[in-house]
PDB file of C-alpha atoms in Angstrom:
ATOM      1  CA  UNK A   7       0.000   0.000   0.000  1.00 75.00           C
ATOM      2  CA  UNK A   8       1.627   3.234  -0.999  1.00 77.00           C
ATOM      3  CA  UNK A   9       1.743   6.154   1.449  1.00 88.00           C
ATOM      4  CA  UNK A  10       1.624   9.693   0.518  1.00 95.00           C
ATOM      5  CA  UNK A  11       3.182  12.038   2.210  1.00 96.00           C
ATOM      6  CA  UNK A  12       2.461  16.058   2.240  1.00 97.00           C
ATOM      7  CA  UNK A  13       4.253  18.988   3.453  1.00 96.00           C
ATOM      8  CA  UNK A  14       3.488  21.850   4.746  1.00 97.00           C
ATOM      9  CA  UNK A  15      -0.117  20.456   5.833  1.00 96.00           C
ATOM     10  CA  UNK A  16      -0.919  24.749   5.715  1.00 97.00           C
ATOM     11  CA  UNK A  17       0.859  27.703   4.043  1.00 98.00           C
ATOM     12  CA  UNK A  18       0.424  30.984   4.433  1.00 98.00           C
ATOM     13  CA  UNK A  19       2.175  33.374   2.460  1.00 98.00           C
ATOM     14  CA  UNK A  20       2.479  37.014   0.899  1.00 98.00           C
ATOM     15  CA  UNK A  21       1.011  37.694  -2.970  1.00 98.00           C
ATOM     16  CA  UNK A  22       4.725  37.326  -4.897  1.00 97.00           C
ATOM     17  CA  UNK A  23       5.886  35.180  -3.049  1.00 98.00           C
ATOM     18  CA  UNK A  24       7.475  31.904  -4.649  1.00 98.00           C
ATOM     19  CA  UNK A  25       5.878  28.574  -3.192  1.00 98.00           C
ATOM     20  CA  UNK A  26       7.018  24.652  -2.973  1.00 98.00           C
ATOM     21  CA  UNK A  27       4.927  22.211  -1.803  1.00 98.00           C
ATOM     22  CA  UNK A  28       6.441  18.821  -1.156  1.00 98.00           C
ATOM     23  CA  UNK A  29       4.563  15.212  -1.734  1.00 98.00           C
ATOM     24  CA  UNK A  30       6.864  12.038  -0.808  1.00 97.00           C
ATOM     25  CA  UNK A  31       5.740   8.310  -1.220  1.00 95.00           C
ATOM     26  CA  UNK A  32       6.363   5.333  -0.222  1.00 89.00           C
ATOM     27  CA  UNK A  33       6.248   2.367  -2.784  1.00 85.00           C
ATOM     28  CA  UNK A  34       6.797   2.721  -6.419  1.00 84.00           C
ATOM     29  CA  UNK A  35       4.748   4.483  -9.213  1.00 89.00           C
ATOM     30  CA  UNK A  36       4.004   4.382 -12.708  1.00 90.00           C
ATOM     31  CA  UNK A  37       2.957   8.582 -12.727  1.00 93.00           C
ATOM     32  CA  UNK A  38       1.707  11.091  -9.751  1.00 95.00           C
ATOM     33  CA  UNK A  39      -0.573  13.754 -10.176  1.00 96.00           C
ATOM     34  CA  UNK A  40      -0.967  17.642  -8.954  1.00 97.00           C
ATOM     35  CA  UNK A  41      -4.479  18.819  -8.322  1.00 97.00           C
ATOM     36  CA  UNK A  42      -6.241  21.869  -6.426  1.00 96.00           C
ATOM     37  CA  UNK A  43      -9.196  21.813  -5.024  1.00 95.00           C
ATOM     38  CA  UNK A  44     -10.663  25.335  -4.719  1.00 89.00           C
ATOM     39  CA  UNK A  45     -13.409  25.961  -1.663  1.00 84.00           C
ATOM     40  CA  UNK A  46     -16.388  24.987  -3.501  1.00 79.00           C
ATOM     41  CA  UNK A  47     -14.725  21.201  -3.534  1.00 81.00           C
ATOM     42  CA  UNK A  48     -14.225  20.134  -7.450  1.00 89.00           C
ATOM     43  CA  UNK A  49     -10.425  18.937  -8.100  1.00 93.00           C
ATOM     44  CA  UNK A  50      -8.985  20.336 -10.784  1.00 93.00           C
ATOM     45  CA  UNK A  51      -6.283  17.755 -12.617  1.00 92.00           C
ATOM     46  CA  UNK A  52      -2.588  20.316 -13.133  1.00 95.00           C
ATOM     47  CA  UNK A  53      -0.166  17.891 -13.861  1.00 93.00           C
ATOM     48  CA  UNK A  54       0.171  14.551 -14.873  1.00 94.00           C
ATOM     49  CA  UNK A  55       3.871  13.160 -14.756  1.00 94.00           C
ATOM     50  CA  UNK A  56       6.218  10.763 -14.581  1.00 92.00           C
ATOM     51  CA  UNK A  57       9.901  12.034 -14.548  1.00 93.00           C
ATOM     52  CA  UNK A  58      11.755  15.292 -14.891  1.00 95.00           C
ATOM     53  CA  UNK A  59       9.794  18.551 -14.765  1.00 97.00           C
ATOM     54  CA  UNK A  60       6.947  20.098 -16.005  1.00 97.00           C
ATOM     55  CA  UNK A  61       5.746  23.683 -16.215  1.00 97.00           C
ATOM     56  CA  UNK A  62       2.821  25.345 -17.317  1.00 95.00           C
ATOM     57  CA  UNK A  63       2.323  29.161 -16.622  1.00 96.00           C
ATOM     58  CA  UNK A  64       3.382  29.773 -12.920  1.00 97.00           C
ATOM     59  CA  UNK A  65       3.403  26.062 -12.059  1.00 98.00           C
ATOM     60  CA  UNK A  66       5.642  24.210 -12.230  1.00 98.00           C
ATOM     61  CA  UNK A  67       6.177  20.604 -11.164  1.00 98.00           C
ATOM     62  CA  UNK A  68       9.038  18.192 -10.910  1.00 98.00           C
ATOM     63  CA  UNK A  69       9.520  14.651  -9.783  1.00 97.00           C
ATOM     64  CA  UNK A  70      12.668  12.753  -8.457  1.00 96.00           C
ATOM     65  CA  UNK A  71      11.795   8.862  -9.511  1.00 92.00           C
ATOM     66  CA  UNK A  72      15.031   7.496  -7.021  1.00 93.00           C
ATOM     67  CA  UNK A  73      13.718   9.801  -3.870  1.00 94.00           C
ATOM     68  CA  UNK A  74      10.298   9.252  -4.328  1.00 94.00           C
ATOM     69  CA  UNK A  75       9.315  12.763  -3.992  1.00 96.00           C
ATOM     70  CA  UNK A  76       7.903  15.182  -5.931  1.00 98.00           C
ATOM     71  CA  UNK A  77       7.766  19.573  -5.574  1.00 98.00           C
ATOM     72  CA  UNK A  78       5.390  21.784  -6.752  1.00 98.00           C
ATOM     73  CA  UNK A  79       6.400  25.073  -7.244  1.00 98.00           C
ATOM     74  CA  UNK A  80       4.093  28.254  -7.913  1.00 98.00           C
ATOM     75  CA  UNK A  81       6.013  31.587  -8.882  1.00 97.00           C
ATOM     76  CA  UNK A  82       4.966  35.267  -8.222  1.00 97.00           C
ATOM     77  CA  UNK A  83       1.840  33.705  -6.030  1.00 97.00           C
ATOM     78  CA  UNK A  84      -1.717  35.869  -6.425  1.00 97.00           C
ATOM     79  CA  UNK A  85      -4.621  35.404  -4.077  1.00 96.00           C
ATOM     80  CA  UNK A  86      -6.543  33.018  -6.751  1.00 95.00           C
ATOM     81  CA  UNK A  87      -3.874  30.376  -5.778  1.00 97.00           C
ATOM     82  CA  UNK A  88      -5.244  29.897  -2.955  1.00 97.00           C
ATOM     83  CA  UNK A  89      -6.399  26.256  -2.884  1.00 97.00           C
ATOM     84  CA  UNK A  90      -5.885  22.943  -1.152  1.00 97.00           C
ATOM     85  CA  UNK A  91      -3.001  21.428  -3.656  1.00 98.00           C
ATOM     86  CA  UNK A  92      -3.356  17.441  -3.427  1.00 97.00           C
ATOM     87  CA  UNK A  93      -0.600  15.358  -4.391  1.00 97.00           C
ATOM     88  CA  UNK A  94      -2.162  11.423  -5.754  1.00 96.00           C
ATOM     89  CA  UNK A  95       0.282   8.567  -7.075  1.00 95.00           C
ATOM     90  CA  UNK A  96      -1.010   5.873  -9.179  1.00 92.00           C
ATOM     91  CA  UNK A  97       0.652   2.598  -8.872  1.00 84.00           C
ATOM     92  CA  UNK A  98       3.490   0.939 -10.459  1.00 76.00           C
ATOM     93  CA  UNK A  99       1.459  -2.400 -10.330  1.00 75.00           C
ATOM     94  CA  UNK A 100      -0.838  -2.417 -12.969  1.00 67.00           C
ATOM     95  CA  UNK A 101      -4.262  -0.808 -11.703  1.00 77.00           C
ATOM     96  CA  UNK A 102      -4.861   2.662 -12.329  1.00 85.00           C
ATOM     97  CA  UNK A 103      -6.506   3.940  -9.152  1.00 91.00           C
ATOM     98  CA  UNK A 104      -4.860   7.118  -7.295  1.00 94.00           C
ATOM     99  CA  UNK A 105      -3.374   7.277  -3.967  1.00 95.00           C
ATOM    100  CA  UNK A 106      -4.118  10.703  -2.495  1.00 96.00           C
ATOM    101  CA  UNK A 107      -1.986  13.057  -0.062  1.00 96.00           C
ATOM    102  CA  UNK A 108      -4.044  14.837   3.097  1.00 94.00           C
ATOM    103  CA  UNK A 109      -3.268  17.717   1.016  1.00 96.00           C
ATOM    104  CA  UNK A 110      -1.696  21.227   1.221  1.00 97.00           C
ATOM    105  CA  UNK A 111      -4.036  24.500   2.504  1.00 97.00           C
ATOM    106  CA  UNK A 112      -2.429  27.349   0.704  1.00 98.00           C
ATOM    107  CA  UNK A 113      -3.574  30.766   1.391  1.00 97.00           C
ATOM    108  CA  UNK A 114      -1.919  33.890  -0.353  1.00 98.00           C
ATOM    109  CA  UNK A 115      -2.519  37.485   1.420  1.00 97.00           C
ATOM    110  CA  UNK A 116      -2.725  40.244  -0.591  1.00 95.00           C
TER     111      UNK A 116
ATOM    112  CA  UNK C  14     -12.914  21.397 -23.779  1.00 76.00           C
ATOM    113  CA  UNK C  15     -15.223  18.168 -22.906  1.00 81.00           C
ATOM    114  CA  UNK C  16     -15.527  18.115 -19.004  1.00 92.00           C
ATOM    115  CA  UNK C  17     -16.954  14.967 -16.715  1.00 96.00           C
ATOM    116  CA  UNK C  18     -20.633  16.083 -15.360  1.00 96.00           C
ATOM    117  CA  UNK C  19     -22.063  14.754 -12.113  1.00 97.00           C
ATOM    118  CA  UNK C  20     -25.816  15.064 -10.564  1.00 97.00           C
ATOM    119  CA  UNK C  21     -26.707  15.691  -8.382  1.00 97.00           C
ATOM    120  CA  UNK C  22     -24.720  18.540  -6.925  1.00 96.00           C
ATOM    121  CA  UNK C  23     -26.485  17.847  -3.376  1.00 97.00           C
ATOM    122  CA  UNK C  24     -28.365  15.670  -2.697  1.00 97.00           C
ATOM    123  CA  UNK C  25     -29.851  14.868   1.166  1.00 98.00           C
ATOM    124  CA  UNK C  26     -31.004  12.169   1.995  1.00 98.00           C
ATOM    125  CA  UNK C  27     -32.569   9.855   5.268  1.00 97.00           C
ATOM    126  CA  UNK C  28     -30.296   7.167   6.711  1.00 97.00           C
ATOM    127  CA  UNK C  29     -31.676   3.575   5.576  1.00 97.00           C
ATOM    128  CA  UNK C  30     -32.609   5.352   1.839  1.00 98.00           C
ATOM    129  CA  UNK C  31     -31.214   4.523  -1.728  1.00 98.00           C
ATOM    130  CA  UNK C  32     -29.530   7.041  -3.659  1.00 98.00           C
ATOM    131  CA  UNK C  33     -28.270   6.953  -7.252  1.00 97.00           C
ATOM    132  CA  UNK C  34     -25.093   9.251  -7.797  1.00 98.00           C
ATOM    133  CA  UNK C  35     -25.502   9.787 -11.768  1.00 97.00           C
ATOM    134  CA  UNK C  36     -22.068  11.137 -13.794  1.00 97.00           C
ATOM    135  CA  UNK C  37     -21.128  11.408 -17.455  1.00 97.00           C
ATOM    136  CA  UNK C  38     -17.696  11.113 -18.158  1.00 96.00           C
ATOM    137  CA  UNK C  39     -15.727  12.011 -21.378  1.00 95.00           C
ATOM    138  CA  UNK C  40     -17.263  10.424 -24.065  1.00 91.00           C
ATOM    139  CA  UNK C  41     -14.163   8.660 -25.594  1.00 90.00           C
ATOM    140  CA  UNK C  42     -12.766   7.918 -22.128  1.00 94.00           C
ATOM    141  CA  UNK C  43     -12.221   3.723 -21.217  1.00 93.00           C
ATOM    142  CA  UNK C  44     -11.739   3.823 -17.446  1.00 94.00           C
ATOM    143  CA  UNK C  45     -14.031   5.086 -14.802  1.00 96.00           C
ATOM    144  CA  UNK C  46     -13.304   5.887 -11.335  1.00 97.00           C
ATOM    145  CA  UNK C  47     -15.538   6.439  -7.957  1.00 98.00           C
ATOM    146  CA  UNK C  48     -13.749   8.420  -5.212  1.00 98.00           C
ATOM    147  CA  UNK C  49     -15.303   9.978  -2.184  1.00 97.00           C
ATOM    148  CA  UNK C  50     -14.313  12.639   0.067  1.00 96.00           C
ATOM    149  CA  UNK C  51     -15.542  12.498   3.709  1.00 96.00           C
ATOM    150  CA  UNK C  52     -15.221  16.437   5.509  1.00 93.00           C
ATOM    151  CA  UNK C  53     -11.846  17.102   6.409  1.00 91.00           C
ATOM    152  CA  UNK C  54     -10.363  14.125   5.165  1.00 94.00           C
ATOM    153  CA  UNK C  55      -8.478  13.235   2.198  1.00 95.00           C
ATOM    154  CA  UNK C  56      -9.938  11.340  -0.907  1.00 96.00           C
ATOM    155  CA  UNK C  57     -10.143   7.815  -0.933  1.00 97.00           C
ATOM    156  CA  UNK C  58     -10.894   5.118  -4.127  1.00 96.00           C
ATOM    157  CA  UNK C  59     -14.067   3.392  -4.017  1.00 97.00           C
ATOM    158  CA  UNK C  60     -14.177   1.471  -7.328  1.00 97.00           C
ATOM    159  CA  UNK C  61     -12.492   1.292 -10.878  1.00 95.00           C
ATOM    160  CA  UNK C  62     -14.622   0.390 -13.900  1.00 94.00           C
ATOM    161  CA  UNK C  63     -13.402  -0.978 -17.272  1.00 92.00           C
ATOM    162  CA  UNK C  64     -14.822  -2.739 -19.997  1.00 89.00           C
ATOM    163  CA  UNK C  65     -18.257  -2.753 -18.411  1.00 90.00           C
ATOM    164  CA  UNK C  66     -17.070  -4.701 -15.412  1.00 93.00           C
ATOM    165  CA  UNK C  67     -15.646  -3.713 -12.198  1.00 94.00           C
ATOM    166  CA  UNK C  68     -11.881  -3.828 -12.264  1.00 93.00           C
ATOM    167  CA  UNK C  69     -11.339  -2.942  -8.699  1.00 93.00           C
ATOM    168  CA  UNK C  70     -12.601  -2.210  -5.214  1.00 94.00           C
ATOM    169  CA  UNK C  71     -11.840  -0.663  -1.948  1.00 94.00           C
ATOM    170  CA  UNK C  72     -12.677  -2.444   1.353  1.00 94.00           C
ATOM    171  CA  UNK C  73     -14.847   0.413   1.594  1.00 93.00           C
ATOM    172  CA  UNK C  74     -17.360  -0.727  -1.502  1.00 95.00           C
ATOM    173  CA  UNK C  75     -19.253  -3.374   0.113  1.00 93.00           C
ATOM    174  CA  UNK C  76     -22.468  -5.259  -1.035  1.00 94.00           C
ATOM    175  CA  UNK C  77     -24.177  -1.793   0.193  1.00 96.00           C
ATOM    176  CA  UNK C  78     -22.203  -0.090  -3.293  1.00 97.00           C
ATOM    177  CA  UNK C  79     -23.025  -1.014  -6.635  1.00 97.00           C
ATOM    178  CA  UNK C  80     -21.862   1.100 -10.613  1.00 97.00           C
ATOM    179  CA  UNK C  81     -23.634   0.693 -13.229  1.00 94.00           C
ATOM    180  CA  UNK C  82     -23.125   2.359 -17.374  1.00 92.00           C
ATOM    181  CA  UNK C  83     -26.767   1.636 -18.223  1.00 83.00           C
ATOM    182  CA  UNK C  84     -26.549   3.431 -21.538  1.00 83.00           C
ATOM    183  CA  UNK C  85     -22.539   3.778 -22.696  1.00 78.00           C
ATOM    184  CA  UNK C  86     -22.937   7.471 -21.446  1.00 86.00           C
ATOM    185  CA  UNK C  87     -23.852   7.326 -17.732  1.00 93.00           C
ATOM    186  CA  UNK C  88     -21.922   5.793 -15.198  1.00 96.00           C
ATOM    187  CA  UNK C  89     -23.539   5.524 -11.810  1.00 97.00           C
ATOM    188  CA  UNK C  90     -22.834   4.832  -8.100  1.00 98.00           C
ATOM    189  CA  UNK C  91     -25.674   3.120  -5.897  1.00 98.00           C
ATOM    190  CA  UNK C  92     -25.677   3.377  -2.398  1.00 98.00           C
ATOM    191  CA  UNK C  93     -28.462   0.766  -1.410  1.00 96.00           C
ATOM    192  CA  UNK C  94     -29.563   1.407   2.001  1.00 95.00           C
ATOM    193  CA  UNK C  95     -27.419   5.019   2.919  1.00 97.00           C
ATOM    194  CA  UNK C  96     -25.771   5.065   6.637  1.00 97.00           C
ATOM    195  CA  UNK C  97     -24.837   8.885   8.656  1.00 97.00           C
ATOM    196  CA  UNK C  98     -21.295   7.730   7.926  1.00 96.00           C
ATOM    197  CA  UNK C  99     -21.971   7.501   4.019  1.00 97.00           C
ATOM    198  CA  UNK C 100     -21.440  11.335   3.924  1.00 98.00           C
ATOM    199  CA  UNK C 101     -19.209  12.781   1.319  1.00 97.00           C
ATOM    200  CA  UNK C 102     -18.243  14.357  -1.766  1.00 97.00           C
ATOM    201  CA  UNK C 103     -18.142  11.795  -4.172  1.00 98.00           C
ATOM    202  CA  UNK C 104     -16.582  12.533  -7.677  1.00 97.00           C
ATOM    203  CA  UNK C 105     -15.981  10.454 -10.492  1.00 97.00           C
ATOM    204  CA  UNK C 106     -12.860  10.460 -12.927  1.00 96.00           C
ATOM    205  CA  UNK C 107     -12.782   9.202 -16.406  1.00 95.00           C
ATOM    206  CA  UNK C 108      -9.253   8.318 -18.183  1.00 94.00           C
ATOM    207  CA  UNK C 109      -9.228   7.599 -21.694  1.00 93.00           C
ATOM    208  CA  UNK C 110      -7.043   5.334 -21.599  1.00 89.00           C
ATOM    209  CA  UNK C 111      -3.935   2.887 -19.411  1.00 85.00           C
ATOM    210  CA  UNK C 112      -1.794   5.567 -18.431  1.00 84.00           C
ATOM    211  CA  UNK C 113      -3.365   8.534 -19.371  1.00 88.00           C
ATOM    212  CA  UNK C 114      -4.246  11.573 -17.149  1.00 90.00           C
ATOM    213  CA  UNK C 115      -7.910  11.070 -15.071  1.00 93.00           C
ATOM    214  CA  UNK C 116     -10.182  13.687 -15.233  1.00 94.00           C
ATOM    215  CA  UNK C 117     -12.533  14.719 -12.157  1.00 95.00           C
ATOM    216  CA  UNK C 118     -16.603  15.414 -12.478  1.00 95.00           C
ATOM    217  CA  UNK C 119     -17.533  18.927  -9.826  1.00 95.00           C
ATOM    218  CA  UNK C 120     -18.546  15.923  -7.160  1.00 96.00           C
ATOM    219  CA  UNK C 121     -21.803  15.311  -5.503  1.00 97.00           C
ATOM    220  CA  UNK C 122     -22.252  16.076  -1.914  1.00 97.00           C
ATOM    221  CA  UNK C 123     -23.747  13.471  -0.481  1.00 98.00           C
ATOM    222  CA  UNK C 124     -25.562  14.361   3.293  1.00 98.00           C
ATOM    223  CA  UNK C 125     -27.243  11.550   5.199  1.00 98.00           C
ATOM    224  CA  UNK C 126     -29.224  12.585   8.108  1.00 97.00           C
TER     225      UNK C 126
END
């Protein structure tokens, strides 16, 4: 059974401000996913990925396949980040089901 | 951009009552997904669904859970007899295929009193 791992549990930080959020797991994966999940409670899929890094606007993600862990990264943060972030891995054995994280409450003040 | 739909958005319900959680996922999609949410806690898998057959379960789908894809569009969870601890968000995901990105329906907020 994989374990997924979150850190911080809760940010808060100042609008600019450049943000990592850290996911570790325990067991190996064939791909992990980034998601937010904004107040209202529908998860929003952000990255899909499997090695290396990937970026799209002021997100950026990157997974380390040896450590098991994986960063996501949000430059020149704006109040509409805010979100809970949720980190899910899906398995290396064959189903497809995802793992999820407890998640990470991010709060930017303007 | 084609998006996974789920009704209802609330539904409330009395304890010992069926309820039918209805969502439409992507039309070209293969693989469908039941999570649930309970308040404060973070999401857990119910059930997998491929090839009109269950592919996998939690411990926590027992014989009170039941999916259905009555029609090739609809893919439904049935909660036969609903308990207080039965309340949730519940999304679904659809994935178009092994190893492709899932996709999450808005959820339903399940609330057994």
């Amino acid at each position: 059974k994989n374990e997924v791992e979150q850190s911080p549990q809760n940010l808060t930080a100042q609008e600019g401000e450049f943000i990592t959020i850290n996911c570790s797991y325990s067991v190996g994966i064939s791909a992990l996913h980034w998601l937010q999940q904004h107040p209202g409670g529908g998860i929003v899929s952000l990255f899909m990925l499997s090695s290396g890094k990937k970026k799209h606007g002021r997100l950026i993600a990157t997974i380390n396949i040896q450590e098991k862990h994986s960063s996501l990264h949000i430059t020149a943060s704006h109040p509409r980040d805010s979100a809970v972030y949720i980190c899910a891995v899906r398995s290396s054995f064959g189903n497809e089901k995802l793992t999820f994280g407890t998640g990470t409450r991010l709060t930017i003040i303007p | 951009e084609p998006e996974v739909t789920q009704t209802p958005s609330h539904q409330v319900t009395q304890m010992g009552q069926e309820v039918i959680l209805r969502c439409v996922p992507i039309s070209n999609h293969l693989y469908f997904y039941w999570y649930r949410q309970i308040l404060g806690q973070k999401v857990e898998f119910l059930v997998s669904f491929y090839n009109n057959e269950i592919s996998e379960k939690s411990e926590i789908f027992d014989d009170q859970f039941s999916v259905e894809r009555p029609d090739g569009s609809n893919f439904t969870l049935k909660i036969r007899s609903t308990k207080l601890e039965d309340s949730a968000m519940y999304f679904c995901a659809s994935q178009r295929d092994r190893s492709y990105e899932q996709y999450f329906g808005p959820g339903t907020r399940l609330t057994v009193t």
